């Protein structure tokens, strides 16, 4: 009986030690099926099929939850559907995997602009400027969104001021 308990404890201990290592993958080690689903989702987005693209991206994440790019792509789809809170949540998940992901930071900043959180978007811009010392396209992307301001909020405000 004691040997069984020892074996059981050794097995549980080995599993506990192996589990974190197995779940940590570099971007170049994303499962191919997940990457293929992400590629298909991008084609669906280009065709304007946002719900199908989101389904494909969620499946990609079910196949490999470490696919940070799929989280960012879901955030982009959410922005196209004017679901800015969801976009921020998805980029937060990507940033939990890699805190310095320039794409996630930029997409999150754009969603913040659309929600009127300009100060938070500017903090994201400053973070990008720190990360991308030599410059990167995400800086221009977020800087442009901040300069433009919240387009959806502005459209809603102008509609509500109409009189009958």
mmCIF file of C-alpha atoms in Angstrom:
data_model
loop_
_atom_site.group_PDB
_atom_site.id
_atom_site.type_symbol
_atom_site.label_atom_id
_atom_site.label_comp_id
_atom_site.label_asym_id
_atom_site.label_seq_id
_atom_site.Cartn_x
_atom_site.Cartn_y
_atom_site.Cartn_z
ATOM 1 C CA UNK A 1 0.000 0.000 0.000
ATOM 2 C CA UNK A 2 2.831 2.390 0.848
ATOM 3 C CA UNK A 3 4.558 1.744 -2.478
ATOM 4 C CA UNK A 4 1.314 2.530 -4.303
ATOM 5 C CA UNK A 5 1.021 5.845 -2.497
ATOM 6 C CA UNK A 6 4.640 6.666 -3.284
ATOM 7 C CA UNK A 7 4.114 5.912 -6.959
ATOM 8 C CA UNK A 8 0.956 7.982 -6.954
ATOM 9 C CA UNK A 9 2.726 10.940 -5.345
ATOM 10 C CA UNK A 10 5.650 10.644 -7.755
ATOM 11 C CA UNK A 11 3.237 10.543 -10.697
ATOM 12 C CA UNK A 12 1.291 13.572 -9.492
ATOM 13 C CA UNK A 13 4.532 15.464 -8.824
ATOM 14 C CA UNK A 14 5.913 14.643 -12.258
ATOM 15 C CA UNK A 15 2.686 15.755 -13.902
ATOM 16 C CA UNK A 16 2.664 19.018 -11.933
ATOM 17 C CA UNK A 17 6.222 19.779 -12.988
ATOM 18 C CA UNK A 18 5.696 18.842 -16.634
ATOM 19 C CA UNK A 19 2.412 20.705 -17.152
ATOM 20 C CA UNK A 20 3.805 24.279 -17.080
ATOM 21 C CA UNK A 21 6.642 23.394 -19.447
ATOM 22 C CA UNK A 22 4.269 21.750 -21.906
ATOM 23 C CA UNK A 23 1.963 24.766 -21.969
ATOM 24 C CA UNK A 24 4.700 27.293 -22.763
ATOM 25 C CA UNK A 25 5.441 27.583 -26.471
ATOM 26 C CA UNK A 26 7.240 30.162 -28.501
ATOM 27 C CA UNK A 27 5.336 31.806 -31.364
ATOM 28 C CA UNK A 28 7.165 29.644 -33.889
ATOM 29 C CA UNK A 29 5.880 26.548 -32.083
ATOM 30 C CA UNK A 30 2.161 27.288 -32.437
ATOM 31 C CA UNK A 31 0.384 24.145 -33.581
ATOM 32 C CA UNK A 32 0.044 24.122 -37.394
ATOM 33 C CA UNK A 33 -3.722 23.485 -37.262
ATOM 34 C CA UNK A 34 -4.184 26.622 -35.140
ATOM 35 C CA UNK A 35 -2.081 28.684 -37.554
ATOM 36 C CA UNK A 36 -4.073 27.336 -40.518
ATOM 37 C CA UNK A 37 -7.385 28.263 -38.876
ATOM 38 C CA UNK A 38 -6.007 31.742 -38.197
ATOM 39 C CA UNK A 39 -5.036 32.093 -41.878
ATOM 40 C CA UNK A 40 -8.540 31.003 -42.942
ATOM 41 C CA UNK A 41 -10.054 33.526 -40.528
ATOM 42 C CA UNK A 42 -8.040 36.346 -42.101
ATOM 43 C CA UNK A 43 -9.443 35.384 -45.507
ATOM 44 C CA UNK A 44 -12.964 35.432 -44.044
ATOM 45 C CA UNK A 45 -12.353 38.904 -42.574
ATOM 46 C CA UNK A 46 -11.184 40.126 -45.976
ATOM 47 C CA UNK A 47 -14.452 38.772 -47.415
ATOM 48 C CA UNK A 48 -16.451 40.608 -44.728
ATOM 49 C CA UNK A 49 -17.587 37.390 -42.996
ATOM 50 C CA UNK A 50 -16.843 38.516 -39.450
ATOM 51 C CA UNK A 51 -18.896 35.949 -37.528
ATOM 52 C CA UNK A 52 -17.371 33.041 -39.449
ATOM 53 C CA UNK A 53 -13.917 34.531 -38.956
ATOM 54 C CA UNK A 54 -14.511 34.822 -35.231
ATOM 55 C CA UNK A 55 -15.634 31.180 -35.101
ATOM 56 C CA UNK A 56 -12.471 30.094 -36.913
ATOM 57 C CA UNK A 57 -10.302 32.136 -34.545
ATOM 58 C CA UNK A 58 -12.015 30.707 -31.478
ATOM 59 C CA UNK A 59 -11.393 27.224 -32.879
ATOM 60 C CA UNK A 60 -7.747 28.168 -33.465
ATOM 61 C CA UNK A 61 -7.518 29.119 -29.787
ATOM 62 C CA UNK A 62 -9.184 25.868 -28.739
ATOM 63 C CA UNK A 63 -6.537 23.990 -30.743
ATOM 64 C CA UNK A 64 -3.695 26.060 -29.264
ATOM 65 C CA UNK A 65 -4.472 28.558 -26.484
ATOM 66 C CA UNK A 66 -0.953 30.016 -26.810
ATOM 67 C CA UNK A 67 -1.737 31.461 -30.267
ATOM 68 C CA UNK A 68 -1.334 35.115 -29.323
ATOM 69 C CA UNK A 69 -1.998 36.268 -32.874
ATOM 70 C CA UNK A 70 -5.453 34.692 -32.789
ATOM 71 C CA UNK A 71 -6.354 36.810 -29.755
ATOM 72 C CA UNK A 72 -5.208 39.932 -31.609
ATOM 73 C CA UNK A 73 -7.154 38.912 -34.718
ATOM 74 C CA UNK A 74 -10.317 38.365 -32.650
ATOM 75 C CA UNK A 75 -9.797 41.874 -31.261
ATOM 76 C CA UNK A 76 -9.560 43.247 -34.808
ATOM 77 C CA UNK A 77 -12.781 41.465 -35.772
ATOM 78 C CA UNK A 78 -14.461 42.840 -32.638
ATOM 79 C CA UNK A 79 -13.384 46.374 -33.619
ATOM 80 C CA UNK A 80 -14.927 45.937 -37.069
ATOM 81 C CA UNK A 81 -18.154 44.965 -35.313
ATOM 82 C CA UNK A 82 -17.850 48.011 -32.985
ATOM 83 C CA UNK A 83 -17.359 45.731 -29.956
ATOM 84 C CA UNK A 84 -14.530 47.751 -28.447
ATOM 85 C CA UNK A 85 -14.797 46.310 -24.939
ATOM 86 C CA UNK A 86 -14.373 42.826 -26.366
ATOM 87 C CA UNK A 87 -11.395 44.017 -28.405
ATOM 88 C CA UNK A 88 -9.741 45.296 -25.239
ATOM 89 C CA UNK A 89 -10.424 42.016 -23.405
ATOM 90 C CA UNK A 90 -8.924 39.975 -26.246
ATOM 91 C CA UNK A 91 -5.807 42.130 -26.434
ATOM 92 C CA UNK A 92 -5.439 41.800 -22.658
ATOM 93 C CA UNK A 93 -5.304 38.026 -23.144
ATOM 94 C CA UNK A 94 -2.645 38.413 -25.832
ATOM 95 C CA UNK A 95 -0.669 40.741 -23.571
ATOM 96 C CA UNK A 96 -0.808 38.183 -20.766
ATOM 97 C CA UNK A 97 1.108 35.837 -23.085
ATOM 98 C CA UNK A 98 3.536 38.532 -24.267
ATOM 99 C CA UNK A 99 3.387 41.919 -22.492
ATOM 100 C CA UNK A 100 5.393 43.678 -25.223
ATOM 101 C CA UNK A 101 3.402 42.549 -28.284
ATOM 102 C CA UNK A 102 3.278 45.684 -30.481
ATOM 103 C CA UNK A 103 0.229 44.488 -32.448
ATOM 104 C CA UNK A 104 -1.794 43.824 -29.292
ATOM 105 C CA UNK A 105 -0.779 47.156 -27.758
ATOM 106 C CA UNK A 106 -1.732 49.074 -30.918
ATOM 107 C CA UNK A 107 -5.084 47.311 -31.422
ATOM 108 C CA UNK A 108 -5.902 47.805 -27.751
ATOM 109 C CA UNK A 109 -5.026 51.502 -28.039
ATOM 110 C CA UNK A 110 -7.289 51.909 -31.075
ATOM 111 C CA UNK A 111 -10.184 50.311 -29.185
ATOM 112 C CA UNK A 112 -9.516 52.627 -26.262
ATOM 113 C CA UNK A 113 -9.673 55.632 -28.589
ATOM 114 C CA UNK A 114 -13.049 54.476 -29.899
ATOM 115 C CA UNK A 115 -14.326 54.191 -26.338
ATOM 116 C CA UNK A 116 -13.091 57.719 -25.602
ATOM 117 C CA UNK A 117 -10.212 56.648 -23.336
ATOM 118 C CA UNK A 118 -7.639 58.860 -25.073
ATOM 119 C CA UNK A 119 -5.310 59.093 -22.053
ATOM 120 C CA UNK A 120 -5.080 55.294 -21.838
ATOM 121 C CA UNK A 121 -4.489 55.079 -25.586
ATOM 122 C CA UNK A 122 -1.672 57.625 -25.250
ATOM 123 C CA UNK A 123 -0.141 55.448 -22.510
ATOM 124 C CA UNK A 124 -0.194 52.569 -24.997
ATOM 125 C CA UNK A 125 1.480 54.829 -27.566
ATOM 126 C CA UNK A 126 4.223 55.680 -25.083
ATOM 127 C CA UNK A 127 4.710 51.974 -24.376
ATOM 128 C CA UNK A 128 5.030 51.313 -28.108
ATOM 129 C CA UNK A 129 7.584 54.098 -28.455
ATOM 130 C CA UNK A 130 9.601 52.498 -25.664
ATOM 131 C CA UNK A 131 9.379 49.007 -27.165
ATOM 132 C CA UNK A 132 10.004 50.041 -30.793
ATOM 133 C CA UNK A 133 13.071 52.209 -30.364
ATOM 134 C CA UNK A 134 13.800 52.157 -34.107
ATOM 135 C CA UNK A 135 10.167 52.805 -34.922
ATOM 136 C CA UNK A 136 7.505 50.371 -36.029
ATOM 137 C CA UNK A 137 4.302 50.660 -38.074
ATOM 138 C CA UNK A 138 2.155 50.177 -34.973
ATOM 139 C CA UNK A 139 3.304 53.588 -33.658
ATOM 140 C CA UNK A 140 1.978 55.352 -36.755
ATOM 141 C CA UNK A 141 -1.198 53.244 -36.653
ATOM 142 C CA UNK A 142 -2.022 54.156 -33.045
ATOM 143 C CA UNK A 143 -0.846 57.745 -33.397
ATOM 144 C CA UNK A 144 -3.204 58.187 -36.350
ATOM 145 C CA UNK A 145 -6.116 56.728 -34.391
ATOM 146 C CA UNK A 146 -5.442 59.096 -31.485
ATOM 147 C CA UNK A 147 -5.261 62.093 -33.841
ATOM 148 C CA UNK A 148 -8.504 61.044 -35.549
ATOM 149 C CA UNK A 149 -10.320 60.514 -32.253
ATOM 150 C CA UNK A 150 -13.329 58.318 -31.555
ATOM 151 C CA UNK A 151 -15.122 57.953 -34.884
ATOM 152 C CA UNK A 152 -17.977 55.752 -33.659
ATOM 153 C CA UNK A 153 -18.692 57.909 -30.603
ATOM 154 C CA UNK A 154 -18.682 61.021 -32.798
ATOM 155 C CA UNK A 155 -21.140 59.408 -35.229
ATOM 156 C CA UNK A 156 -23.491 58.463 -32.372
ATOM 157 C CA UNK A 157 -23.313 61.985 -30.909
ATOM 158 C CA UNK A 158 -24.213 63.625 -34.208
ATOM 159 C CA UNK A 159 -27.183 61.281 -34.658
ATOM 160 C CA UNK A 160 -28.566 62.042 -31.223
ATOM 161 C CA UNK A 161 -28.566 65.820 -31.802
ATOM 162 C CA UNK A 162 -31.010 65.599 -34.712
ATOM 163 C CA UNK A 163 -34.399 67.162 -34.188
ATOM 164 C CA UNK A 164 -37.677 66.044 -35.690
#
